mmCIF file of C-alpha atoms in Angstrom:
data_model
loop_
_atom_site.group_PDB
_atom_site.id
_atom_site.type_symbol
_atom_site.label_atom_id
_atom_site.label_comp_id
_atom_site.label_asym_id
_atom_site.label_seq_id
_atom_site.Cartn_x
_atom_site.Cartn_y
_atom_site.Cartn_z
ATOM 1 C CA MET G 72 4.515 18.491 -19.009
ATOM 2 C CA SER G 73 1.580 16.304 -17.879
ATOM 3 C CA PHE G 74 -0.264 17.052 -14.550
ATOM 4 C CA PHE G 75 0.158 13.460 -13.327
ATOM 5 C CA THR G 76 2.762 10.749 -13.930
ATOM 6 C CA VAL G 77 1.203 7.281 -13.431
ATOM 7 C CA ILE G 78 3.652 4.431 -12.687
ATOM 8 C CA ILE G 79 2.817 0.741 -13.117
ATOM 9 C CA PRO G 80 5.579 -1.609 -11.867
ATOM 10 C CA LEU G 81 5.224 -4.776 -13.904
ATOM 11 C CA TYR G 82 6.471 -8.259 -13.286
ATOM 12 C CA ASN G 83 4.684 -11.409 -14.585
ATOM 13 C CA LYS G 84 1.175 -10.176 -14.653
ATOM 14 C CA GLU G 85 0.156 -11.188 -18.145
ATOM 15 C CA LYS G 86 -3.417 -12.054 -17.031
ATOM 16 C CA TYR G 87 -4.031 -8.734 -15.424
ATOM 17 C CA ILE G 88 -1.905 -5.934 -17.117
ATOM 18 C CA GLU G 89 -4.271 -5.171 -19.997
ATOM 19 C CA ASN G 90 -7.060 -4.392 -17.704
ATOM 20 C CA ALA G 91 -4.853 -2.250 -15.353
ATOM 21 C CA ILE G 92 -3.648 -0.225 -18.348
ATOM 22 C CA LYS G 93 -7.120 0.248 -19.653
ATOM 23 C CA SER G 94 -8.374 1.506 -16.306
ATOM 24 C CA VAL G 95 -5.687 4.240 -16.452
ATOM 25 C CA LEU G 96 -6.404 5.137 -20.109
ATOM 26 C CA ASN G 97 -10.104 5.400 -19.277
ATOM 27 C CA GLN G 98 -9.723 8.103 -16.711
ATOM 28 C CA THR G 99 -12.036 11.140 -16.897
ATOM 29 C CA PHE G 100 -9.098 13.260 -16.068
ATOM 30 C CA THR G 101 -6.746 12.909 -19.067
ATOM 31 C CA ASP G 102 -3.764 15.144 -18.461
ATOM 32 C CA PHE G 103 -1.279 12.319 -17.410
ATOM 33 C CA GLU G 104 1.595 10.256 -18.791
ATOM 34 C CA LEU G 105 1.788 6.516 -18.069
ATOM 35 C CA VAL G 106 5.131 5.009 -17.393
ATOM 36 C CA ILE G 107 5.228 1.180 -17.150
ATOM 37 C CA ILE G 108 8.439 -0.436 -15.759
ATOM 38 C CA ASP G 109 8.813 -4.065 -16.763
ATOM 39 C CA ASP G 110 11.046 -5.703 -14.132
ATOM 40 C CA PHE G 111 12.432 -8.403 -16.437
ATOM 41 C CA SER G 112 9.154 -10.370 -16.791
ATOM 42 C CA SER G 113 9.397 -13.953 -18.020
ATOM 43 C CA ASP G 114 5.910 -14.251 -19.295
ATOM 44 C CA LYS G 115 4.043 -12.199 -21.881
ATOM 45 C CA SER G 116 3.528 -9.146 -19.636
ATOM 46 C CA ALA G 117 5.924 -6.756 -21.476
ATOM 47 C CA ALA G 118 4.614 -7.818 -24.880
ATOM 48 C CA ILE G 119 0.988 -7.063 -23.887
ATOM 49 C CA ALA G 120 1.992 -3.671 -22.332
ATOM 50 C CA ALA G 121 4.011 -2.823 -25.523
ATOM 51 C CA THR G 122 0.800 -2.831 -27.548
ATOM 52 C CA PHE G 123 -0.349 0.271 -25.706
ATOM 53 C CA GLU G 124 2.816 2.354 -26.223
ATOM 54 C CA SER G 125 2.220 5.869 -27.563
ATOM 55 C CA GLU G 126 3.063 9.480 -26.917
ATOM 56 C CA LYS G 127 1.108 9.016 -23.734
ATOM 57 C CA VAL G 128 2.384 5.568 -22.656
ATOM 58 C CA GLN G 129 6.034 4.711 -22.125
ATOM 59 C CA LEU G 130 7.488 1.224 -21.513
ATOM 60 C CA ILE G 131 10.826 0.958 -19.686
ATOM 61 C CA TYR G 132 12.637 -2.360 -19.387
ATOM 62 C CA HIS G 133 14.897 -3.462 -16.459
ATOM 63 C CA LYS G 134 17.758 -5.622 -17.823
ATOM 64 C CA LYS G 135 17.490 -7.780 -14.656
ATOM 65 C CA ASN G 136 14.829 -8.382 -11.981
ATOM 66 C CA CYS G 137 15.301 -5.654 -9.445
ATOM 67 C CA GLY G 138 12.205 -5.708 -7.216
ATOM 68 C CA LEU G 139 9.198 -3.539 -6.626
ATOM 69 C CA SER G 140 10.955 -0.698 -4.883
ATOM 70 C CA ALA G 141 13.488 -0.405 -7.747
ATOM 71 C CA SER G 142 10.761 -0.409 -10.291
ATOM 72 C CA ARG G 143 8.961 2.436 -8.468
ATOM 73 C CA ASN G 144 12.097 4.402 -8.138
ATOM 74 C CA THR G 145 12.846 4.010 -11.937
ATOM 75 C CA GLY G 146 9.486 5.325 -12.698
ATOM 76 C CA ILE G 147 9.796 8.360 -10.251
ATOM 77 C CA LYS G 148 13.152 9.261 -11.823
ATOM 78 C CA LYS G 149 11.561 9.246 -15.337
ATOM 79 C CA ALA G 150 8.529 11.167 -14.304
ATOM 80 C CA ASN G 151 8.044 14.564 -16.005
ATOM 81 C CA SER G 152 5.143 15.669 -13.617
ATOM 82 C CA ASN G 153 4.914 17.149 -10.199
ATOM 83 C CA TYR G 154 2.316 14.716 -9.055
ATOM 84 C CA ILE G 155 3.220 10.960 -9.111
ATOM 85 C CA THR G 156 0.865 8.096 -8.474
ATOM 86 C CA PHE G 157 1.100 4.258 -8.746
ATOM 87 C CA LEU G 158 -0.969 1.369 -9.758
ATOM 88 C CA ASP G 159 -0.034 -2.269 -9.341
ATOM 89 C CA ALA G 160 -0.318 -4.313 -12.469
ATOM 90 C CA ASP G 161 -3.101 -6.541 -11.128
ATOM 91 C CA ASP G 162 -5.298 -3.799 -9.676
ATOM 92 C CA LEU G 163 -7.764 -1.249 -11.152
ATOM 93 C CA TRP G 164 -8.744 2.311 -10.823
ATOM 94 C CA LYS G 165 -12.240 3.466 -11.041
ATOM 95 C CA PRO G 166 -12.674 6.078 -14.015
ATOM 96 C CA THR G 167 -12.767 9.086 -11.669
ATOM 97 C CA PHE G 168 -9.651 8.241 -9.576
ATOM 98 C CA LEU G 169 -7.427 10.938 -11.040
ATOM 99 C CA GLU G 170 -10.338 13.420 -11.066
ATOM 100 C CA SER G 171 -10.748 12.769 -7.369
ATOM 101 C CA ILE G 172 -7.092 13.236 -6.716
ATOM 102 C CA PHE G 173 -7.012 16.447 -8.843
ATOM 103 C CA GLN G 174 -9.903 17.827 -6.657
ATOM 104 C CA LEU G 175 -7.999 17.167 -3.440
ATOM 105 C CA ILE G 176 -4.909 18.828 -4.823
ATOM 106 C CA GLN G 177 -7.032 21.962 -5.679
ATOM 107 C CA ASN G 178 -8.878 22.043 -2.296
ATOM 108 C CA PHE G 179 -6.090 21.281 0.026
ATOM 109 C CA PRO G 180 -2.965 23.225 -0.917
ATOM 110 C CA GLU G 181 -1.081 22.465 2.247
ATOM 111 C CA ALA G 182 -1.050 18.776 1.557
ATOM 112 C CA ARG G 183 1.605 16.949 -0.494
ATOM 113 C CA ILE G 184 -0.001 13.533 -0.097
ATOM 114 C CA PHE G 185 -3.424 12.852 -1.567
ATOM 115 C CA ALA G 186 -5.388 9.566 -1.306
ATOM 116 C CA THR G 187 -8.733 7.964 -1.750
ATOM 117 C CA ASN G 188 -10.499 4.952 -0.154
ATOM 118 C CA TYR G 189 -10.599 1.598 -1.950
ATOM 119 C CA GLU G 190 -12.424 -1.715 -2.085
ATOM 120 C CA GLU G 191 -11.167 -5.230 -1.807
ATOM 121 C CA VAL G 192 -11.974 -7.971 -4.296
ATOM 122 C CA TRP G 193 -11.799 -11.546 -2.987
ATOM 123 C CA ASP G 194 -12.595 -13.693 -5.950
ATOM 124 C CA ALA G 195 -16.048 -12.602 -6.939
ATOM 125 C CA VAL G 196 -16.716 -11.036 -3.449
ATOM 126 C CA ILE G 197 -16.237 -7.331 -2.997
ATOM 127 C CA LYS G 198 -15.614 -6.109 0.562
ATOM 128 C CA ASN G 199 -14.884 -2.792 2.263
ATOM 129 C CA PRO G 200 -11.531 -2.829 4.137
ATOM 130 C CA CYS G 201 -11.435 -2.403 7.926
ATOM 131 C CA ASN G 202 -9.131 0.557 7.593
ATOM 132 C CA GLY G 203 -10.536 3.370 9.829
ATOM 133 C CA SER G 204 -12.552 4.965 6.932
ATOM 134 C CA GLU G 205 -15.710 3.591 8.604
ATOM 135 C CA ILE G 206 -15.288 6.065 11.480
ATOM 136 C CA LEU G 207 -15.290 8.969 8.895
ATOM 137 C CA PRO G 208 -18.434 10.455 7.281
ATOM 138 C CA LYS G 209 -19.228 8.671 4.033
ATOM 139 C CA ASP G 210 -18.660 11.881 2.115
ATOM 140 C CA PHE G 211 -15.612 12.953 4.080
ATOM 141 C CA THR G 212 -12.959 14.945 2.274
ATOM 142 C CA GLY G 213 -10.218 16.693 4.193
ATOM 143 C CA TYR G 214 -6.932 16.499 6.068
ATOM 144 C CA ILE G 215 -6.383 13.343 8.298
ATOM 145 C CA ASN G 216 -3.665 12.296 10.817
ATOM 146 C CA PHE G 217 -2.151 9.308 9.119
ATOM 147 C CA PHE G 218 -0.640 7.717 12.294
ATOM 148 C CA LYS G 219 -3.729 8.239 14.350
ATOM 149 C CA ILE G 220 -6.302 6.727 12.007
ATOM 150 C CA ASN G 221 -4.071 4.182 10.287
ATOM 151 C CA ILE G 222 -3.997 1.438 12.939
ATOM 152 C CA LYS G 223 -6.127 -1.104 10.954
ATOM 153 C CA GLN G 224 -5.667 -2.027 7.365
ATOM 154 C CA GLY G 225 -4.127 0.795 5.383
ATOM 155 C CA ILE G 226 -6.309 4.006 5.183
ATOM 156 C CA TYR G 227 -4.993 4.053 1.585
ATOM 157 C CA ASN G 228 -2.890 1.644 -0.402
ATOM 158 C CA HIS G 229 -0.185 2.304 -2.850
ATOM 159 C CA GLY G 230 -2.743 2.147 -5.732
ATOM 160 C CA SER G 231 -4.931 4.901 -4.166
ATOM 161 C CA VAL G 232 -2.362 7.521 -3.308
ATOM 162 C CA CYS G 233 -0.484 10.300 -5.006
ATOM 163 C CA PHE G 234 2.670 12.173 -3.912
ATOM 164 C CA HIS G 235 3.928 15.551 -4.884
ATOM 165 C CA LYS G 236 7.567 15.200 -6.186
ATOM 166 C CA GLU G 237 8.667 17.371 -3.150
ATOM 167 C CA VAL G 238 8.023 14.222 -0.943
ATOM 168 C CA PHE G 239 10.597 12.161 -2.743
ATOM 169 C CA GLU G 240 13.031 15.125 -2.795
ATOM 170 C CA LYS G 241 12.747 15.416 1.028
ATOM 171 C CA VAL G 242 12.404 11.869 2.302
ATOM 172 C CA GLY G 243 14.107 9.970 -0.508
ATOM 173 C CA PHE G 244 12.893 7.017 -2.614
ATOM 174 C CA TYR G 245 11.767 3.555 -1.739
ATOM 175 C CA ASN G 246 14.351 1.549 0.202
ATOM 176 C CA GLU G 247 15.503 -1.025 -2.361
ATOM 177 C CA LYS G 248 17.083 -3.202 0.435
ATOM 178 C CA ILE G 249 13.646 -3.947 1.770
ATOM 179 C CA ASN G 250 11.585 -6.435 -0.246
ATOM 180 C CA PHE G 251 8.562 -6.849 2.042
ATOM 181 C CA SER G 252 6.283 -4.134 3.362
ATOM 182 C CA GLU G 253 8.413 -1.546 1.628
ATOM 183 C CA ASP G 254 5.237 0.579 1.409
ATOM 184 C CA LEU G 255 5.192 0.845 5.135
ATOM 185 C CA ASP G 256 8.654 2.133 5.430
ATOM 186 C CA PHE G 257 7.973 4.819 2.822
ATOM 187 C CA ASN G 258 4.671 5.866 4.277
ATOM 188 C CA ILE G 259 6.119 6.521 7.677
ATOM 189 C CA ARG G 260 8.806 8.815 6.264
ATOM 190 C CA ALA G 261 6.360 10.628 3.866
ATOM 191 C CA ASN G 262 3.502 11.205 6.529
ATOM 192 C CA TYR G 263 5.895 12.332 9.187
ATOM 193 C CA ASN G 264 7.016 15.147 6.951
ATOM 194 C CA PHE G 265 3.957 16.080 4.949
ATOM 195 C CA LYS G 266 0.208 16.543 5.265
ATOM 196 C CA LEU G 267 -2.218 14.019 3.934
ATOM 197 C CA ALA G 268 -5.534 15.026 2.237
ATOM 198 C CA TYR G 269 -8.015 12.206 2.001
ATOM 199 C CA THR G 270 -11.421 11.438 0.395
ATOM 200 C CA ASN G 271 -13.556 8.552 1.641
ATOM 201 C CA SER G 272 -14.730 7.966 -1.821
ATOM 202 C CA VAL G 273 -14.003 4.556 -3.162
ATOM 203 C CA GLN G 274 -11.878 5.076 -6.267
ATOM 204 C CA MET G 275 -9.759 1.917 -6.545
ATOM 205 C CA ARG G 276 -10.135 -1.828 -6.648
ATOM 206 C CA TYR G 277 -7.526 -3.844 -4.772
ATOM 207 C CA PHE G 278 -7.497 -7.501 -5.826
ATOM 208 C CA MET G 279 -6.598 -9.732 -2.899
ATOM 209 C CA GLN G 280 -4.811 -13.009 -3.252
ATOM 210 C CA THR G 281 -7.622 -14.869 -1.556
ATOM 211 C CA GLU G 282 -6.147 -17.937 0.179
ATOM 212 C CA ASN G 283 -2.493 -16.826 -0.138
ATOM 213 C CA GLN G 284 -3.334 -13.396 1.281
ATOM 214 C CA LEU G 285 -4.435 -15.046 4.469
ATOM 215 C CA THR G 286 -2.131 -18.000 4.875
ATOM 216 C CA GLN G 287 0.782 -15.686 4.539
ATOM 217 C CA SER G 288 3.476 -17.129 2.380
ATOM 218 C CA SER G 289 6.933 -17.412 3.865
ATOM 219 C CA LEU G 290 9.058 -14.457 4.634
ATOM 220 C CA LEU G 291 12.290 -16.472 4.541
ATOM 221 C CA ASN G 292 15.087 -14.394 3.061
ATOM 222 C CA LYS G 293 12.808 -11.373 3.012
ATOM 223 C CA ASN G 294 14.182 -8.053 4.255
ATOM 224 C CA ILE G 295 11.611 -6.288 6.339
ATOM 225 C CA PRO G 296 11.324 -2.682 7.740
ATOM 226 C CA ASP G 297 13.186 -1.635 10.728
ATOM 227 C CA PHE G 298 10.548 0.122 12.813
ATOM 228 C CA ASP G 299 12.982 0.719 15.611
ATOM 229 C CA SER G 300 14.748 3.264 13.434
ATOM 230 C CA TYR G 301 11.707 5.553 13.809
ATOM 231 C CA GLU G 302 11.506 5.356 17.637
ATOM 232 C CA ASN G 303 13.019 8.845 18.097
ATOM 233 C CA TRP G 304 10.050 10.272 16.248
ATOM 234 C CA ALA G 305 7.682 8.230 18.449
ATOM 235 C CA LYS G 306 9.186 9.583 21.698
ATOM 236 C CA THR G 307 7.463 12.952 21.061
ATOM 237 C CA ASN G 308 4.375 11.631 19.301
ATOM 238 C CA SER G 309 2.164 8.968 20.927
ATOM 239 C CA ASP G 310 0.227 8.431 17.684
ATOM 240 C CA ILE G 311 3.436 7.418 15.937
ATOM 241 C CA LYS G 312 4.275 5.024 18.814
ATOM 242 C CA LYS G 313 0.887 3.387 18.634
ATOM 243 C CA TYR G 314 1.190 3.042 14.845
ATOM 244 C CA LEU G 315 4.594 1.480 14.999
ATOM 245 C CA ASP G 316 3.416 -0.931 17.717
ATOM 246 C CA PHE G 317 0.494 -1.921 15.592
ATOM 247 C CA GLU G 318 2.718 -2.651 12.583
ATOM 248 C CA ARG G 319 5.030 -4.519 14.862
ATOM 249 C CA TYR G 320 2.085 -6.685 15.902
ATOM 250 C CA VAL G 321 0.996 -7.321 12.321
ATOM 251 C CA LEU G 322 4.459 -8.220 11.013
ATOM 252 C CA GLY G 323 5.456 -10.050 14.207
ATOM 253 C CA LYS G 324 2.438 -12.331 13.992
ATOM 254 C CA ARG G 325 3.135 -13.097 10.374
ATOM 255 C CA LEU G 326 6.785 -13.943 11.146
ATOM 256 C CA LYS G 327 5.531 -16.158 14.046
ATOM 257 C CA LYS G 328 3.222 -18.062 11.743
ATOM 258 C CA ASN G 329 6.086 -18.791 9.568
ATOM 259 C CA ASN G 330 8.211 -19.907 12.612
ATOM 260 C CA ASP G 331 10.681 -17.209 11.753
ATOM 261 C CA LEU G 332 12.449 -16.307 14.969
ATOM 262 C CA ARG G 333 12.608 -12.698 14.037
ATOM 263 C CA TRP G 334 9.199 -12.457 15.549
ATOM 264 C CA LYS G 335 10.692 -12.196 19.035
ATOM 265 C CA LYS G 336 12.590 -9.021 18.289
ATOM 266 C CA MET G 337 9.761 -7.558 16.279
ATOM 267 C CA ILE G 338 7.335 -7.611 19.256
ATOM 268 C CA ALA G 339 9.897 -7.050 22.022
ATOM 269 C CA THR G 340 9.193 -3.294 22.284
ATOM 270 C CA ILE G 341 5.410 -3.269 21.873
ATOM 271 C CA ASP G 342 3.483 -1.364 24.535
ATOM 272 C CA SER G 343 0.532 -3.702 25.065
ATOM 273 C CA ARG G 344 -1.698 -0.686 25.808
ATOM 274 C CA ASN G 345 -1.372 0.154 22.122
ATOM 275 C CA LEU G 346 -3.103 -3.116 21.078
ATOM 276 C CA ASN G 347 -6.693 -4.176 21.656
ATOM 277 C CA TRP G 348 -7.590 -7.262 23.649
ATOM 278 C CA LYS G 349 -7.897 -9.558 20.607
ATOM 279 C CA GLN G 350 -4.457 -8.486 19.327
ATOM 280 C CA ASN G 351 -2.895 -9.010 22.756
ATOM 281 C CA VAL G 352 -4.305 -12.527 22.885
ATOM 282 C CA LEU G 353 -3.276 -13.511 19.339
ATOM 283 C CA ILE G 354 0.329 -12.320 19.632
ATOM 284 C CA LYS G 355 0.793 -14.750 22.460
ATOM 285 C CA MET G 356 -0.630 -17.796 20.621
ATOM 286 C CA PRO G 357 1.599 -20.511 19.131
ATOM 287 C CA SER G 358 2.091 -20.516 15.410
ATOM 288 C CA PHE G 359 -0.219 -23.581 14.801
ATOM 289 C CA VAL G 360 -3.105 -21.688 16.423
ATOM 290 C CA LEU G 361 -2.464 -18.605 14.308
ATOM 291 C CA ASN G 362 -2.389 -20.667 11.130
ATOM 292 C CA THR G 363 -5.677 -22.396 12.087
ATOM 293 C CA VAL G 364 -7.298 -19.025 12.668
ATOM 294 C CA ASP G 365 -6.201 -17.930 9.194
ATOM 295 C CA LYS G 366 -7.799 -21.062 7.638
ATOM 296 C CA LEU G 367 -10.968 -20.310 9.428
ATOM 297 C CA LYS G 368 -10.907 -16.701 8.178
ATOM 298 C CA PHE G 369 -10.608 -17.976 4.579
ATOM 299 C CA LEU G 370 -13.465 -20.396 4.974
ATOM 300 C CA LEU G 371 -15.666 -17.567 6.356
ATOM 301 C CA LEU G 372 -14.644 -15.446 3.468
ATOM 302 C CA LYS G 373 -15.936 -18.001 0.994
ATOM 303 C CA LEU G 374 -19.273 -17.650 2.761
ATOM 304 C CA GLY G 375 -19.088 -13.882 2.367
ATOM 305 C CA ILE G 376 -18.100 -13.160 5.955
ATOM 306 C CA LYS G 377 -15.123 -11.094 6.683
ATOM 307 C CA THR G 378 -13.536 -11.225 10.113
ATOM 308 C CA SER G 379 -10.875 -9.034 11.683
ATOM 309 C CA THR G 380 -8.884 -8.327 14.970
ATOM 310 C CA TYR G 381 -9.210 -4.559 14.152
#
């Protein structure tokens, strides 16, 4: 049995999958299996991935397109390891990612969630995320309160985190009915029940979709998380309430930019005290203003300037 199972969900990423796989195979910590789930790709993604098949690398095919959550769940069920980690097919690991996770596992035995910091790649520009890691010492390694610190960009993303299989056994798998922000829904359940050990070391490269990332493509016909379902947890934990309100703000603003009327319900229960002044101003702006702000942010990014409401 390998120490880690690495899962790569794959759907139409022929330009990127080779580099993603190589970044896994080039790890300094080599006790792992790699499971690639092809979600019925229509390009050459699966053919490229198949060239890497070996005793260490397994390729599994979905007979129809099932979505990201289903692909991750297929990989989890096929995993032969106690520690399960993920990498999207268009992202990359630094060579010492698994080594860093292994050290967290050794040093923080009470944790069942282990994560590293990451960096963003906007075309040719590399930026640090505004994710709360900036308030930690540069060499920080230790336990953190996910809900308290995670009210900016993600303190980790799903390419820089590892879960013990006990997490899935207790909180379940990814909700396959959700096809947008499914990571958020799973993170809430996982971090409510288990401790998170974190290193501020940057061990992963997250490739942003530049203009599309900011202009926010339509959420029409997308199923989104129901944050209200976690309100009972928030009643006894102010950090969870603040986190839920922040995520309501982020998703509500995106829905509003799309003129999706669900934005009204999304922001209805936000306590304005849980947002900063910039967020309170923006959430009241009409959609055309919000979309104009996004275009300005993209123009500034081209100049190497990253702005944020965080």
